[in-house]
XYZ file of C-alpha atoms in Angstrom:
631
model
C 90.686 2.906 32.071
C 88.570 3.454 35.130
C 91.381 2.204 37.464
C 93.750 4.439 35.694
C 91.575 7.429 36.334
C 90.969 6.782 39.875
C 94.667 6.286 40.817
C 95.180 9.694 39.059
C 92.755 11.167 40.934
C 93.854 9.965 43.923
C 97.339 10.984 43.318
C 96.545 14.501 42.253
C 94.147 15.133 45.241
C 96.505 14.026 48.048
C 99.082 16.697 47.601
C 96.569 19.111 47.446
C 94.635 18.161 50.286
C 97.557 18.738 52.692
C 97.915 22.370 51.440
C 94.360 23.279 51.597
C 93.948 22.101 55.061
C 95.340 25.358 56.181
C 93.943 27.460 53.707
C 91.789 30.457 54.795
C 90.802 31.541 51.410
C 87.297 32.317 51.272
C 86.226 31.318 47.724
C 82.499 32.011 48.129
C 83.211 35.834 48.356
C 82.258 36.340 44.771
C 79.332 34.473 45.370
C 77.417 36.693 47.715
C 75.911 38.692 45.201
C 73.949 35.284 44.230
C 72.971 34.728 47.741
C 69.103 34.681 46.975
C 69.318 30.932 47.948
C 69.254 30.458 51.463
C 72.007 27.524 51.343
C 74.401 29.792 49.713
C 74.114 32.021 52.622
C 74.409 29.398 55.211
C 77.734 28.396 53.706
C 79.242 32.150 53.748
C 78.040 32.579 57.153
C 78.963 29.423 58.926
C 82.713 29.476 58.339
C 85.341 30.374 55.725
C 86.075 27.172 53.586
C 89.046 26.275 51.315
C 88.850 26.457 47.301
C 88.062 22.928 45.889
C 90.716 21.046 44.848
C 92.754 21.619 41.884
C 94.925 19.176 39.974
C 98.419 19.827 39.238
C 97.949 17.637 36.059
C 94.537 19.265 34.522
C 92.102 21.880 35.203
C 88.451 22.097 34.335
C 85.769 24.856 35.065
C 83.117 23.434 37.203
C 80.192 25.931 37.179
C 77.379 25.346 39.396
C 73.861 26.817 39.856
C 73.737 26.218 43.656
C 76.021 25.639 46.867
C 75.123 24.498 49.974
C 77.480 23.332 53.057
C 75.845 19.968 53.741
C 78.299 17.643 55.203
C 78.527 14.089 53.383
C 80.749 12.133 51.215
C 82.504 13.487 47.955
C 81.130 12.620 44.467
C 82.892 11.784 41.136
C 81.340 11.695 37.890
C 82.147 8.859 35.281
C 80.368 8.070 31.938
C 79.536 4.891 30.495
C 78.722 3.857 27.156
C 79.244 5.293 23.573
C 79.361 8.769 24.629
C 82.018 8.376 27.367
C 85.228 9.343 25.623
C 83.561 12.374 23.816
C 82.355 13.710 27.128
C 85.599 13.516 29.038
C 87.493 14.883 26.446
C 85.431 18.134 26.872
C 86.207 17.952 30.572
C 89.820 17.747 30.407
C 90.150 20.486 27.926
C 89.159 22.812 30.634
C 85.364 23.658 29.459
C 82.939 21.690 30.739
C 79.480 21.869 28.348
C 78.026 19.465 30.735
C 77.725 21.649 33.444
C 76.003 25.033 33.020
C 76.726 27.776 35.575
C 75.583 31.028 37.104
C 78.883 31.185 39.238
C 82.540 30.430 38.216
C 85.827 29.989 39.541
C 85.423 26.602 41.160
C 87.809 24.149 39.671
C 87.969 20.518 41.055
C 90.485 18.242 39.130
C 90.245 15.948 36.129
C 89.739 12.478 36.573
C 91.487 11.020 33.789
C 95.341 10.988 32.984
C 96.874 12.132 29.898
C 97.458 8.464 28.466
C 93.896 7.958 28.489
C 92.370 10.760 26.782
C 94.167 12.861 23.861
C 93.423 16.609 24.260
C 91.442 18.106 21.507
C 92.820 21.537 20.403
C 90.761 24.606 20.912
C 89.719 24.552 17.366
C 88.579 20.999 17.535
C 86.838 21.543 20.474
C 84.802 24.544 19.238
C 83.971 22.980 16.142
C 82.657 19.682 17.886
C 80.748 21.915 20.380
C 78.961 23.879 17.453
C 78.044 20.755 15.426
C 76.856 18.965 18.425
C 72.967 18.655 18.578
C 71.368 20.128 21.706
C 71.043 17.664 24.572
C 68.495 17.086 27.338
C 69.473 18.632 30.660
C 69.191 16.956 34.040
C 70.190 18.210 37.718
C 73.244 16.631 39.375
C 74.118 16.524 43.113
C 77.702 16.638 43.923
C 78.911 16.401 47.793
C 82.444 16.889 48.340
C 84.606 18.312 51.145
C 81.735 19.711 53.332
C 80.044 21.369 50.275
C 76.896 20.396 48.695
C 76.345 21.733 44.901
C 73.973 20.961 42.501
C 73.972 22.104 38.554
C 72.886 21.130 35.439
C 74.163 17.987 33.603
C 73.886 17.706 30.230
C 73.476 14.500 27.911
C 71.632 11.122 28.510
C 74.698 9.077 29.573
C 74.016 7.322 32.830
C 76.010 8.405 35.801
C 78.164 5.682 37.164
C 76.554 4.067 40.410
C 79.601 2.317 41.635
C 81.271 3.304 44.933
C 85.113 4.268 45.103
C 86.818 1.857 47.293
C 89.280 4.717 48.901
C 88.700 5.929 52.421
C 86.551 8.723 50.952
C 83.421 6.559 50.289
C 82.650 8.425 47.264
C 79.115 8.054 45.676
C 77.589 9.375 42.502
C 74.283 11.267 43.009
C 72.063 12.350 40.242
C 69.627 14.618 41.637
C 65.813 13.780 41.463
C 63.782 15.710 39.045
C 60.855 17.781 40.429
C 58.554 15.186 39.375
C 60.312 12.411 40.798
C 60.737 14.395 44.440
C 56.918 14.835 44.073
C 56.595 11.000 43.551
C 58.576 10.400 46.483
C 57.040 12.945 48.859
C 53.416 11.281 47.711
C 54.435 7.681 47.874
C 53.309 6.910 51.338
C 50.393 9.298 51.793
C 47.198 8.533 52.919
C 43.688 10.408 53.324
C 40.311 9.419 54.769
C 37.137 10.875 54.642
C 35.035 10.361 57.911
C 31.296 10.164 57.410
C 30.302 9.715 61.141
C 28.726 12.667 61.344
C 30.715 13.107 65.070
C 32.953 16.223 64.409
C 35.780 14.591 62.476
C 35.403 14.891 58.827
C 38.873 14.018 57.583
C 42.501 13.052 58.350
C 45.383 13.007 56.205
C 48.785 11.426 56.879
C 52.390 11.021 55.199
C 55.593 9.742 56.194
C 59.045 10.687 54.766
C 62.084 8.612 55.808
C 65.597 9.747 56.465
C 66.605 6.739 58.244
C 66.755 3.150 56.531
C 64.517 1.653 57.374
C 62.120 4.658 58.587
C 62.245 4.673 62.553
C 59.077 6.456 62.640
C 55.510 4.751 62.829
C 51.903 5.882 63.020
C 48.509 4.256 64.150
C 44.894 5.372 63.607
C 41.686 3.656 65.096
C 38.092 4.569 65.498
C 35.949 2.500 68.118
C 32.330 2.487 67.890
C 31.466 2.704 71.768
C 27.981 1.193 72.736
C 25.885 3.014 75.263
C 26.696 0.251 77.933
C 30.152 1.701 78.169
C 29.554 5.520 77.331
C 26.556 7.141 77.628
C 25.350 8.517 74.588
C 23.551 11.870 73.569
C 21.005 12.998 70.841
C 19.224 10.005 70.889
C 22.104 7.719 69.510
C 22.624 4.437 70.581
C 26.610 4.929 70.308
C 29.576 7.274 70.276
C 32.760 7.183 68.961
C 36.485 7.106 70.361
C 38.697 8.199 67.626
C 42.623 7.803 68.350
C 45.493 9.006 66.230
C 49.289 8.291 67.067
C 52.504 9.150 65.843
C 55.964 7.586 67.212
C 59.369 8.570 66.557
C 61.651 5.974 66.853
C 65.577 6.214 67.748
C 68.150 3.495 67.962
C 66.050 1.702 65.996
C 62.748 0.920 64.676
C 61.345 -1.803 66.565
C 59.765 0.194 69.610
C 57.859 2.604 66.977
C 56.426 -0.678 65.348
C 55.485 -1.961 68.900
C 53.741 1.045 69.628
C 52.062 1.111 66.157
C 50.659 -2.598 67.183
C 49.462 -2.129 70.767
C 49.491 1.066 72.330
C 46.150 2.208 71.323
C 44.643 -1.165 72.364
C 46.355 -0.559 75.942
C 45.029 2.755 76.138
C 41.356 1.746 74.956
C 41.237 -1.280 77.367
C 41.914 1.276 80.452
C 39.408 3.740 79.131
C 37.034 0.928 78.993
C 37.501 -0.209 82.377
C 37.282 3.389 83.667
C 34.071 4.269 81.703
C 32.442 1.014 82.784
C 33.592 1.721 86.652
C 31.779 4.910 86.218
C 28.386 4.072 84.891
C 27.803 1.744 87.999
C 27.088 5.079 89.708
C 23.676 6.288 88.602
C 24.719 9.700 89.682
C 27.606 10.059 86.845
C 27.146 9.713 82.965
C 31.046 9.615 82.532
C 34.163 9.389 84.462
C 35.823 12.410 86.072
C 38.556 14.267 83.936
C 41.172 13.153 86.212
C 40.061 9.316 86.024
C 40.094 9.527 82.198
C 43.599 11.062 82.048
C 44.537 8.471 84.777
C 43.625 5.819 82.401
C 45.115 7.090 79.314
C 48.639 7.409 81.664
C 47.819 3.604 82.924
C 47.900 2.324 79.442
C 51.296 3.970 78.423
C 53.031 2.985 81.535
C 51.603 -0.774 81.477
C 53.060 -1.023 77.822
C 56.446 0.179 78.905
C 56.286 -2.256 81.744
C 55.777 -4.866 79.633
C 58.553 -3.824 77.200
C 61.159 -2.918 79.746
C 60.524 -5.702 82.522
C 58.274 -8.187 81.477
C 60.700 -8.950 78.422
C 63.371 -9.839 80.701
C 61.579 -12.220 82.707
C 60.417 -13.709 79.539
C 63.909 -14.090 78.022
C 65.237 -15.401 81.441
C 62.786 -18.145 81.517
C 62.947 -19.279 77.755
C 66.926 -18.793 77.979
C 66.912 -18.515 74.230
C 68.922 -15.840 72.141
C 66.047 -16.276 69.365
C 63.593 -15.278 72.034
C 65.702 -12.517 73.286
C 66.137 -11.298 69.733
C 62.596 -10.784 69.418
C 61.384 -9.652 72.961
C 64.459 -7.480 73.822
C 64.669 -5.443 70.414
C 61.630 -2.784 71.764
C 63.537 -2.619 74.842
C 67.176 -1.826 73.502
C 65.794 0.916 71.054
C 63.578 3.497 72.123
C 60.338 5.674 70.744
C 58.593 8.836 71.513
C 54.794 8.666 71.229
C 52.187 11.390 70.808
C 48.327 10.016 71.112
C 45.203 12.145 70.325
C 41.981 10.611 71.833
C 38.722 12.183 70.995
C 35.300 11.555 72.343
C 32.620 12.528 70.146
C 30.104 12.883 72.914
C 31.817 15.330 74.841
C 33.886 17.030 71.765
C 36.792 16.594 74.140
C 40.475 16.168 72.526
C 43.010 14.728 74.854
C 46.516 14.665 73.714
C 49.238 12.609 75.813
C 52.629 13.171 74.800
C 55.609 11.156 75.962
C 58.732 12.648 74.078
C 59.389 15.475 71.844
C 56.764 14.733 69.163
C 54.104 17.815 69.110
C 50.559 18.413 68.339
C 49.163 21.892 67.554
C 45.438 23.104 67.022
C 44.401 25.693 64.347
C 41.231 27.522 64.935
C 39.691 30.373 63.003
C 40.223 33.856 64.977
C 37.845 36.776 65.048
C 40.100 38.265 62.335
C 39.362 35.513 59.867
C 43.047 34.363 60.488
C 44.059 30.982 62.328
C 45.514 30.918 65.825
C 48.116 28.296 66.493
C 47.811 26.786 70.159
C 50.382 24.014 71.271
C 48.376 21.082 72.929
C 51.918 19.495 73.880
C 55.230 20.544 75.367
C 58.474 18.898 74.101
C 59.996 16.845 76.859
C 63.541 16.794 76.403
C 66.594 17.276 78.967
C 66.519 21.028 78.009
C 63.044 21.504 78.844
C 63.063 23.583 82.202
C 60.203 21.701 83.873
C 61.573 18.203 82.924
C 65.306 19.243 83.979
C 63.591 20.251 87.417
C 61.741 16.854 87.781
C 64.867 14.931 87.268
C 66.999 16.612 89.573
C 64.318 16.509 92.108
C 64.000 12.533 91.654
C 67.440 12.254 91.578
C 69.045 14.626 94.062
C 73.075 14.933 94.221
C 73.461 13.414 90.581
C 74.935 16.630 88.729
C 75.081 14.633 85.640
C 71.450 13.393 85.381
C 70.907 16.016 82.891
C 74.320 17.092 80.907
C 74.329 19.273 77.749
C 70.660 19.254 77.658
C 70.554 15.305 77.406
C 69.714 12.520 80.106
C 73.221 11.114 81.489
C 74.521 13.296 78.617
C 73.207 10.781 76.126
C 69.595 10.884 75.494
C 67.657 13.820 74.416
C 64.295 12.924 75.226
C 63.338 12.913 78.930
C 60.198 10.415 78.464
C 60.366 7.665 75.926
C 59.408 4.210 75.419
C 61.902 1.524 75.860
C 65.589 2.989 75.937
C 66.291 0.037 78.529
C 69.781 1.485 79.241
C 68.152 4.365 81.179
C 65.748 2.154 83.015
C 67.353 -1.419 83.981
C 69.624 -1.615 86.928
C 73.264 -2.188 86.346
C 72.782 -5.775 87.341
C 70.056 -6.198 84.899
C 72.084 -4.630 81.887
C 75.319 -6.642 82.494
C 73.380 -9.966 82.827
C 71.491 -9.184 79.569
C 74.688 -8.389 77.845
C 76.399 -11.348 79.291
C 73.719 -13.950 78.239
C 71.866 -12.268 75.430
C 72.152 -8.933 74.167
C 72.704 -5.314 74.925
C 75.190 -2.608 75.905
C 77.619 -1.687 78.912
C 75.624 0.495 81.290
C 76.660 4.108 81.572
C 79.237 4.946 84.092
C 77.028 7.585 85.315
C 74.207 5.121 85.845
C 73.127 5.246 89.834
C 69.561 5.310 90.338
C 67.527 4.378 87.357
C 65.175 4.772 86.018
C 66.068 8.176 84.456
C 63.426 8.068 81.570
C 59.690 7.574 81.789
C 56.898 6.569 79.491
C 54.217 8.248 81.683
C 52.760 11.007 79.149
C 51.468 14.703 79.941
C 47.853 14.781 79.076
C 46.149 18.077 77.774
C 42.543 18.415 77.263
C 40.920 20.765 74.817
C 37.217 21.303 73.799
C 37.084 21.302 69.984
C 34.650 23.305 68.178
C 33.751 21.238 65.122
C 31.624 24.337 63.749
C 34.602 26.632 63.634
C 36.626 24.073 61.354
C 39.387 23.518 63.910
C 42.230 21.282 62.636
C 44.949 19.412 64.564
C 48.272 18.689 63.282
C 50.394 15.879 64.876
C 54.010 15.536 63.847
C 57.333 13.912 64.929
C 60.081 16.526 65.620
C 61.434 16.071 62.204
C 58.841 18.585 61.165
C 59.117 20.786 64.069
C 62.949 21.276 63.319
C 61.946 22.827 59.917
C 58.754 25.129 60.672
C 57.382 26.945 63.261
C 53.859 25.935 65.084
C 52.570 29.332 63.358
C 53.807 28.472 60.065
C 52.504 24.930 60.128
C 48.957 26.335 60.932
C 49.222 29.088 58.287
C 50.258 26.652 55.765
C 47.376 24.284 56.576
C 45.142 27.337 56.437
C 46.739 28.293 53.273
C 45.950 24.769 51.852
C 42.548 25.037 53.061
C 41.728 28.161 51.059
C 43.399 26.867 47.945
C 41.094 23.500 48.004
C 38.201 25.686 48.870
C 38.893 27.994 45.873
C 39.270 25.081 43.640
C 36.103 23.279 44.724
C 33.975 26.063 43.968
C 31.439 25.338 41.174
C 32.346 21.605 41.118
C 29.357 20.429 43.100
C 28.485 19.859 46.762
C 30.372 16.966 47.112
C 31.765 15.450 50.585
C 34.985 17.465 50.306
C 33.549 20.928 49.254
C 30.838 20.840 51.736
C 33.038 21.326 54.592
C 35.793 23.514 52.924
C 33.493 26.229 51.939
C 32.348 27.638 54.953
C 36.263 28.093 55.644
C 37.186 29.849 52.459
C 38.224 33.585 52.557
C 40.617 35.926 50.534
C 44.335 35.984 51.971
C 46.584 36.692 49.413
C 50.337 36.887 50.096
C 51.280 36.264 53.669
C 50.061 32.961 55.562
C 46.572 33.357 56.975
C 47.681 32.982 60.887
C 47.983 35.391 63.828
C 51.557 36.140 64.262
C 52.466 36.176 67.782
C 55.759 38.051 67.285
C 57.395 35.798 69.812
C 60.026 32.917 69.432
C 59.094 29.360 70.123
C 60.076 27.127 72.887
C 62.249 24.603 70.727
C 64.236 22.016 72.751
C 64.204 23.972 75.757
C 65.210 27.328 74.244
C 63.776 30.139 72.618
C 64.916 29.966 68.792
C 63.980 29.376 65.345
C 63.710 25.855 64.183
C 67.195 24.281 64.066
C 66.996 23.609 60.185
C 66.155 26.977 59.383
C 69.003 28.237 61.433
C 71.129 25.498 59.684
C 70.251 26.354 56.108
C 69.652 30.103 56.815
C 66.232 30.104 55.380
C 64.564 33.214 54.733
C 61.739 33.863 56.996
C 59.359 34.913 54.265
C 56.012 33.652 53.450
C 56.736 33.873 49.938
C 58.800 30.841 49.969
C 55.761 28.625 50.683
C 53.714 26.746 47.621
C 50.512 24.536 47.418
C 51.052 21.679 45.173
C 49.349 18.977 46.970
C 45.668 17.317 47.600
C 47.188 15.852 50.918
C 47.506 18.310 53.692
C 50.291 16.347 55.260
C 52.066 16.089 52.230
C 51.646 19.885 51.896
C 53.449 20.518 55.248
C 56.500 18.163 54.414
C 57.038 19.518 50.750
C 57.418 23.083 52.290
C 59.132 21.868 55.345
C 61.891 20.666 52.840
C 61.995 23.913 50.793
C 58.561 24.726 49.443
C 58.901 26.776 46.348
C 62.674 26.334 46.208
C 62.466 23.095 43.946
C 66.331 22.544 44.027
C 66.255 22.447 47.835
C 63.371 20.087 47.760
C 65.097 17.892 45.274
C 68.466 18.093 46.850
C 67.255 17.094 50.352
C 65.041 14.305 49.065
C 68.157 13.049 46.642
C 70.527 12.721 49.613
C 70.838 8.788 50.604
C 70.534 7.462 53.954
C 72.627 7.718 56.316
C 73.953 11.099 55.258
C 70.516 12.453 54.683
C 70.011 12.006 58.559
C 72.637 14.966 59.098
C 70.284 17.363 57.306
C 66.648 16.040 58.017
C 65.136 13.584 60.206
C 62.287 11.094 59.402
C 58.996 13.010 58.993
C 55.521 11.616 60.203
C 52.845 14.159 59.979
C 48.765 13.876 60.516
C 46.444 16.541 60.018
C 42.933 15.847 61.515
C 40.036 18.074 60.385
C 36.832 18.598 62.499
C 33.709 19.964 60.971
C 30.119 18.716 60.349
C 30.212 16.216 57.603
C 27.806 13.654 56.377
C 26.548 11.105 58.091
C 26.745 8.049 56.203
C 28.453 6.167 59.129
C 31.264 5.307 56.715
C 35.150 5.973 56.854
C 36.274 5.812 53.022
C 39.603 6.101 51.399
C 40.101 9.696 50.004
C 41.956 8.440 46.636
C 42.649 11.874 45.401
C 45.065 12.508 48.427
C 46.449 8.808 48.702
C 49.025 7.089 47.078
C 47.617 5.450 43.874
C 49.667 2.305 44.473
C 48.045 1.700 48.024
C 45.195 -0.386 48.846
C 44.740 0.827 52.263
C 41.685 -0.220 54.145
C 39.603 2.195 56.105
C 40.518 2.028 60.092
C 37.103 1.897 61.551
């Protein structure tokens, strides 16, 4: 039966495709009055689309609640089990009780030929519809011909999970429910309460993959530094070095995994050497700011040298493909790195950025609203300062930056790994011939074109003002502006403070209460009125443009105990649950076209307890996790 259905489907479809390729009819015109959803507006503003395919054999009404132009493969529906025939009879009769609608006029063809299912008469259909008990409703997702639909699916029959064998690569996508979407959002969340009494009270982390496997990674570490390394104050015998890092991989996950494992150790080792050297001078209590920045940069560059050059030496010496597979993987892929280093003695936060991940400070202003201050600058082929640097380092090479990309290929101008932009042609050809690799770019002349050396900024943190910092890979900044991110954290803080009032003076409420203020409606953030520099251009975040998102703050919602999860939820749609569910339903690799991997960390500064412990905050951590505190 299924084979016959698919054959009829293909036969009916091919003739119509040829006709519709040249059609300019805009079937979305009647839907403009329903354009409250931003996805619908994006379709109608992007281009005129042909009407959905219509079979010359049968027609069925396909009414939907939401339409969006997200490009992916088509989807078809098929039911199995005892309900199969009765459900499909309704479809081929020209009316589909399984898909309810707020719009009409979309008529994809039936999936079954006439010899498979006998058409009931109109009278029979009406009677069977009246007699049927009310069935449960589920959300369904249909991706077809550059259009993304969601609608209501009635009944308990399972959707087929099989993939069609034709060239269209069709899949069935049953949309996640809001509860399932929430579970997916919170599956990787972590939260820690820092009771060190040294300026940091909490940090929240979450990841949401789009690639499979996730190419992002992260790392956190708190190092207790004795007085013999860094002079302490206030009668303390030690101070804390606190590190947080987010790593955005590309062309694979191995480079970001390498950074998670060793980058903090490389940087801490260089800082240790620098601080110890400073203490040999009786006139100094700490190294100069320039020396500290240089130590951080040295840690980054030394690690990249190990990944890019020392790996080649070891592989050549071992002459083994097994060794090459292990050692060359981090060199052949790449990763951006964003590392924050907080010294509890000086209250200075240094942010080292290699690539296009971003850190933003939130600080309460005199008005009571939060002010967003970027602590890093995106480093891409479209960033003016990076373009100038590259052209100066590679004079006479017109294509060193082409279309905002290095040699027309890589977008970040600074990154770990990415050996094809750092190895000479001779090394690349030798590695490819003997082990693994790609052919060098014909534009390659004077490598390296990409560096792992970070740009370091320094900020004096004011814990008494309740400062916080958001660090995230570019997947978040493609969806939200700096001000929206800071305002969302401010909104979350006020919500948490409001809910904690009257619940005792626990660890959490003690630092939240002092930040609480009533700011109904708009996000509690100062608006600069300027567009932000994104990927080297002043524009709205790329996903907001792609989805034609309404810029109103009313689209945001507070539903999560984890601040990082709160940001990701609102980046993917917030109050628009259909949007959130649809974006989380799309499987890899289709999802990558509409959202990137997301890794978000939110660090809260303040005056918390002094128990000396770092404990897992279970109310904001995935329940199945058994994560150890990182002290």
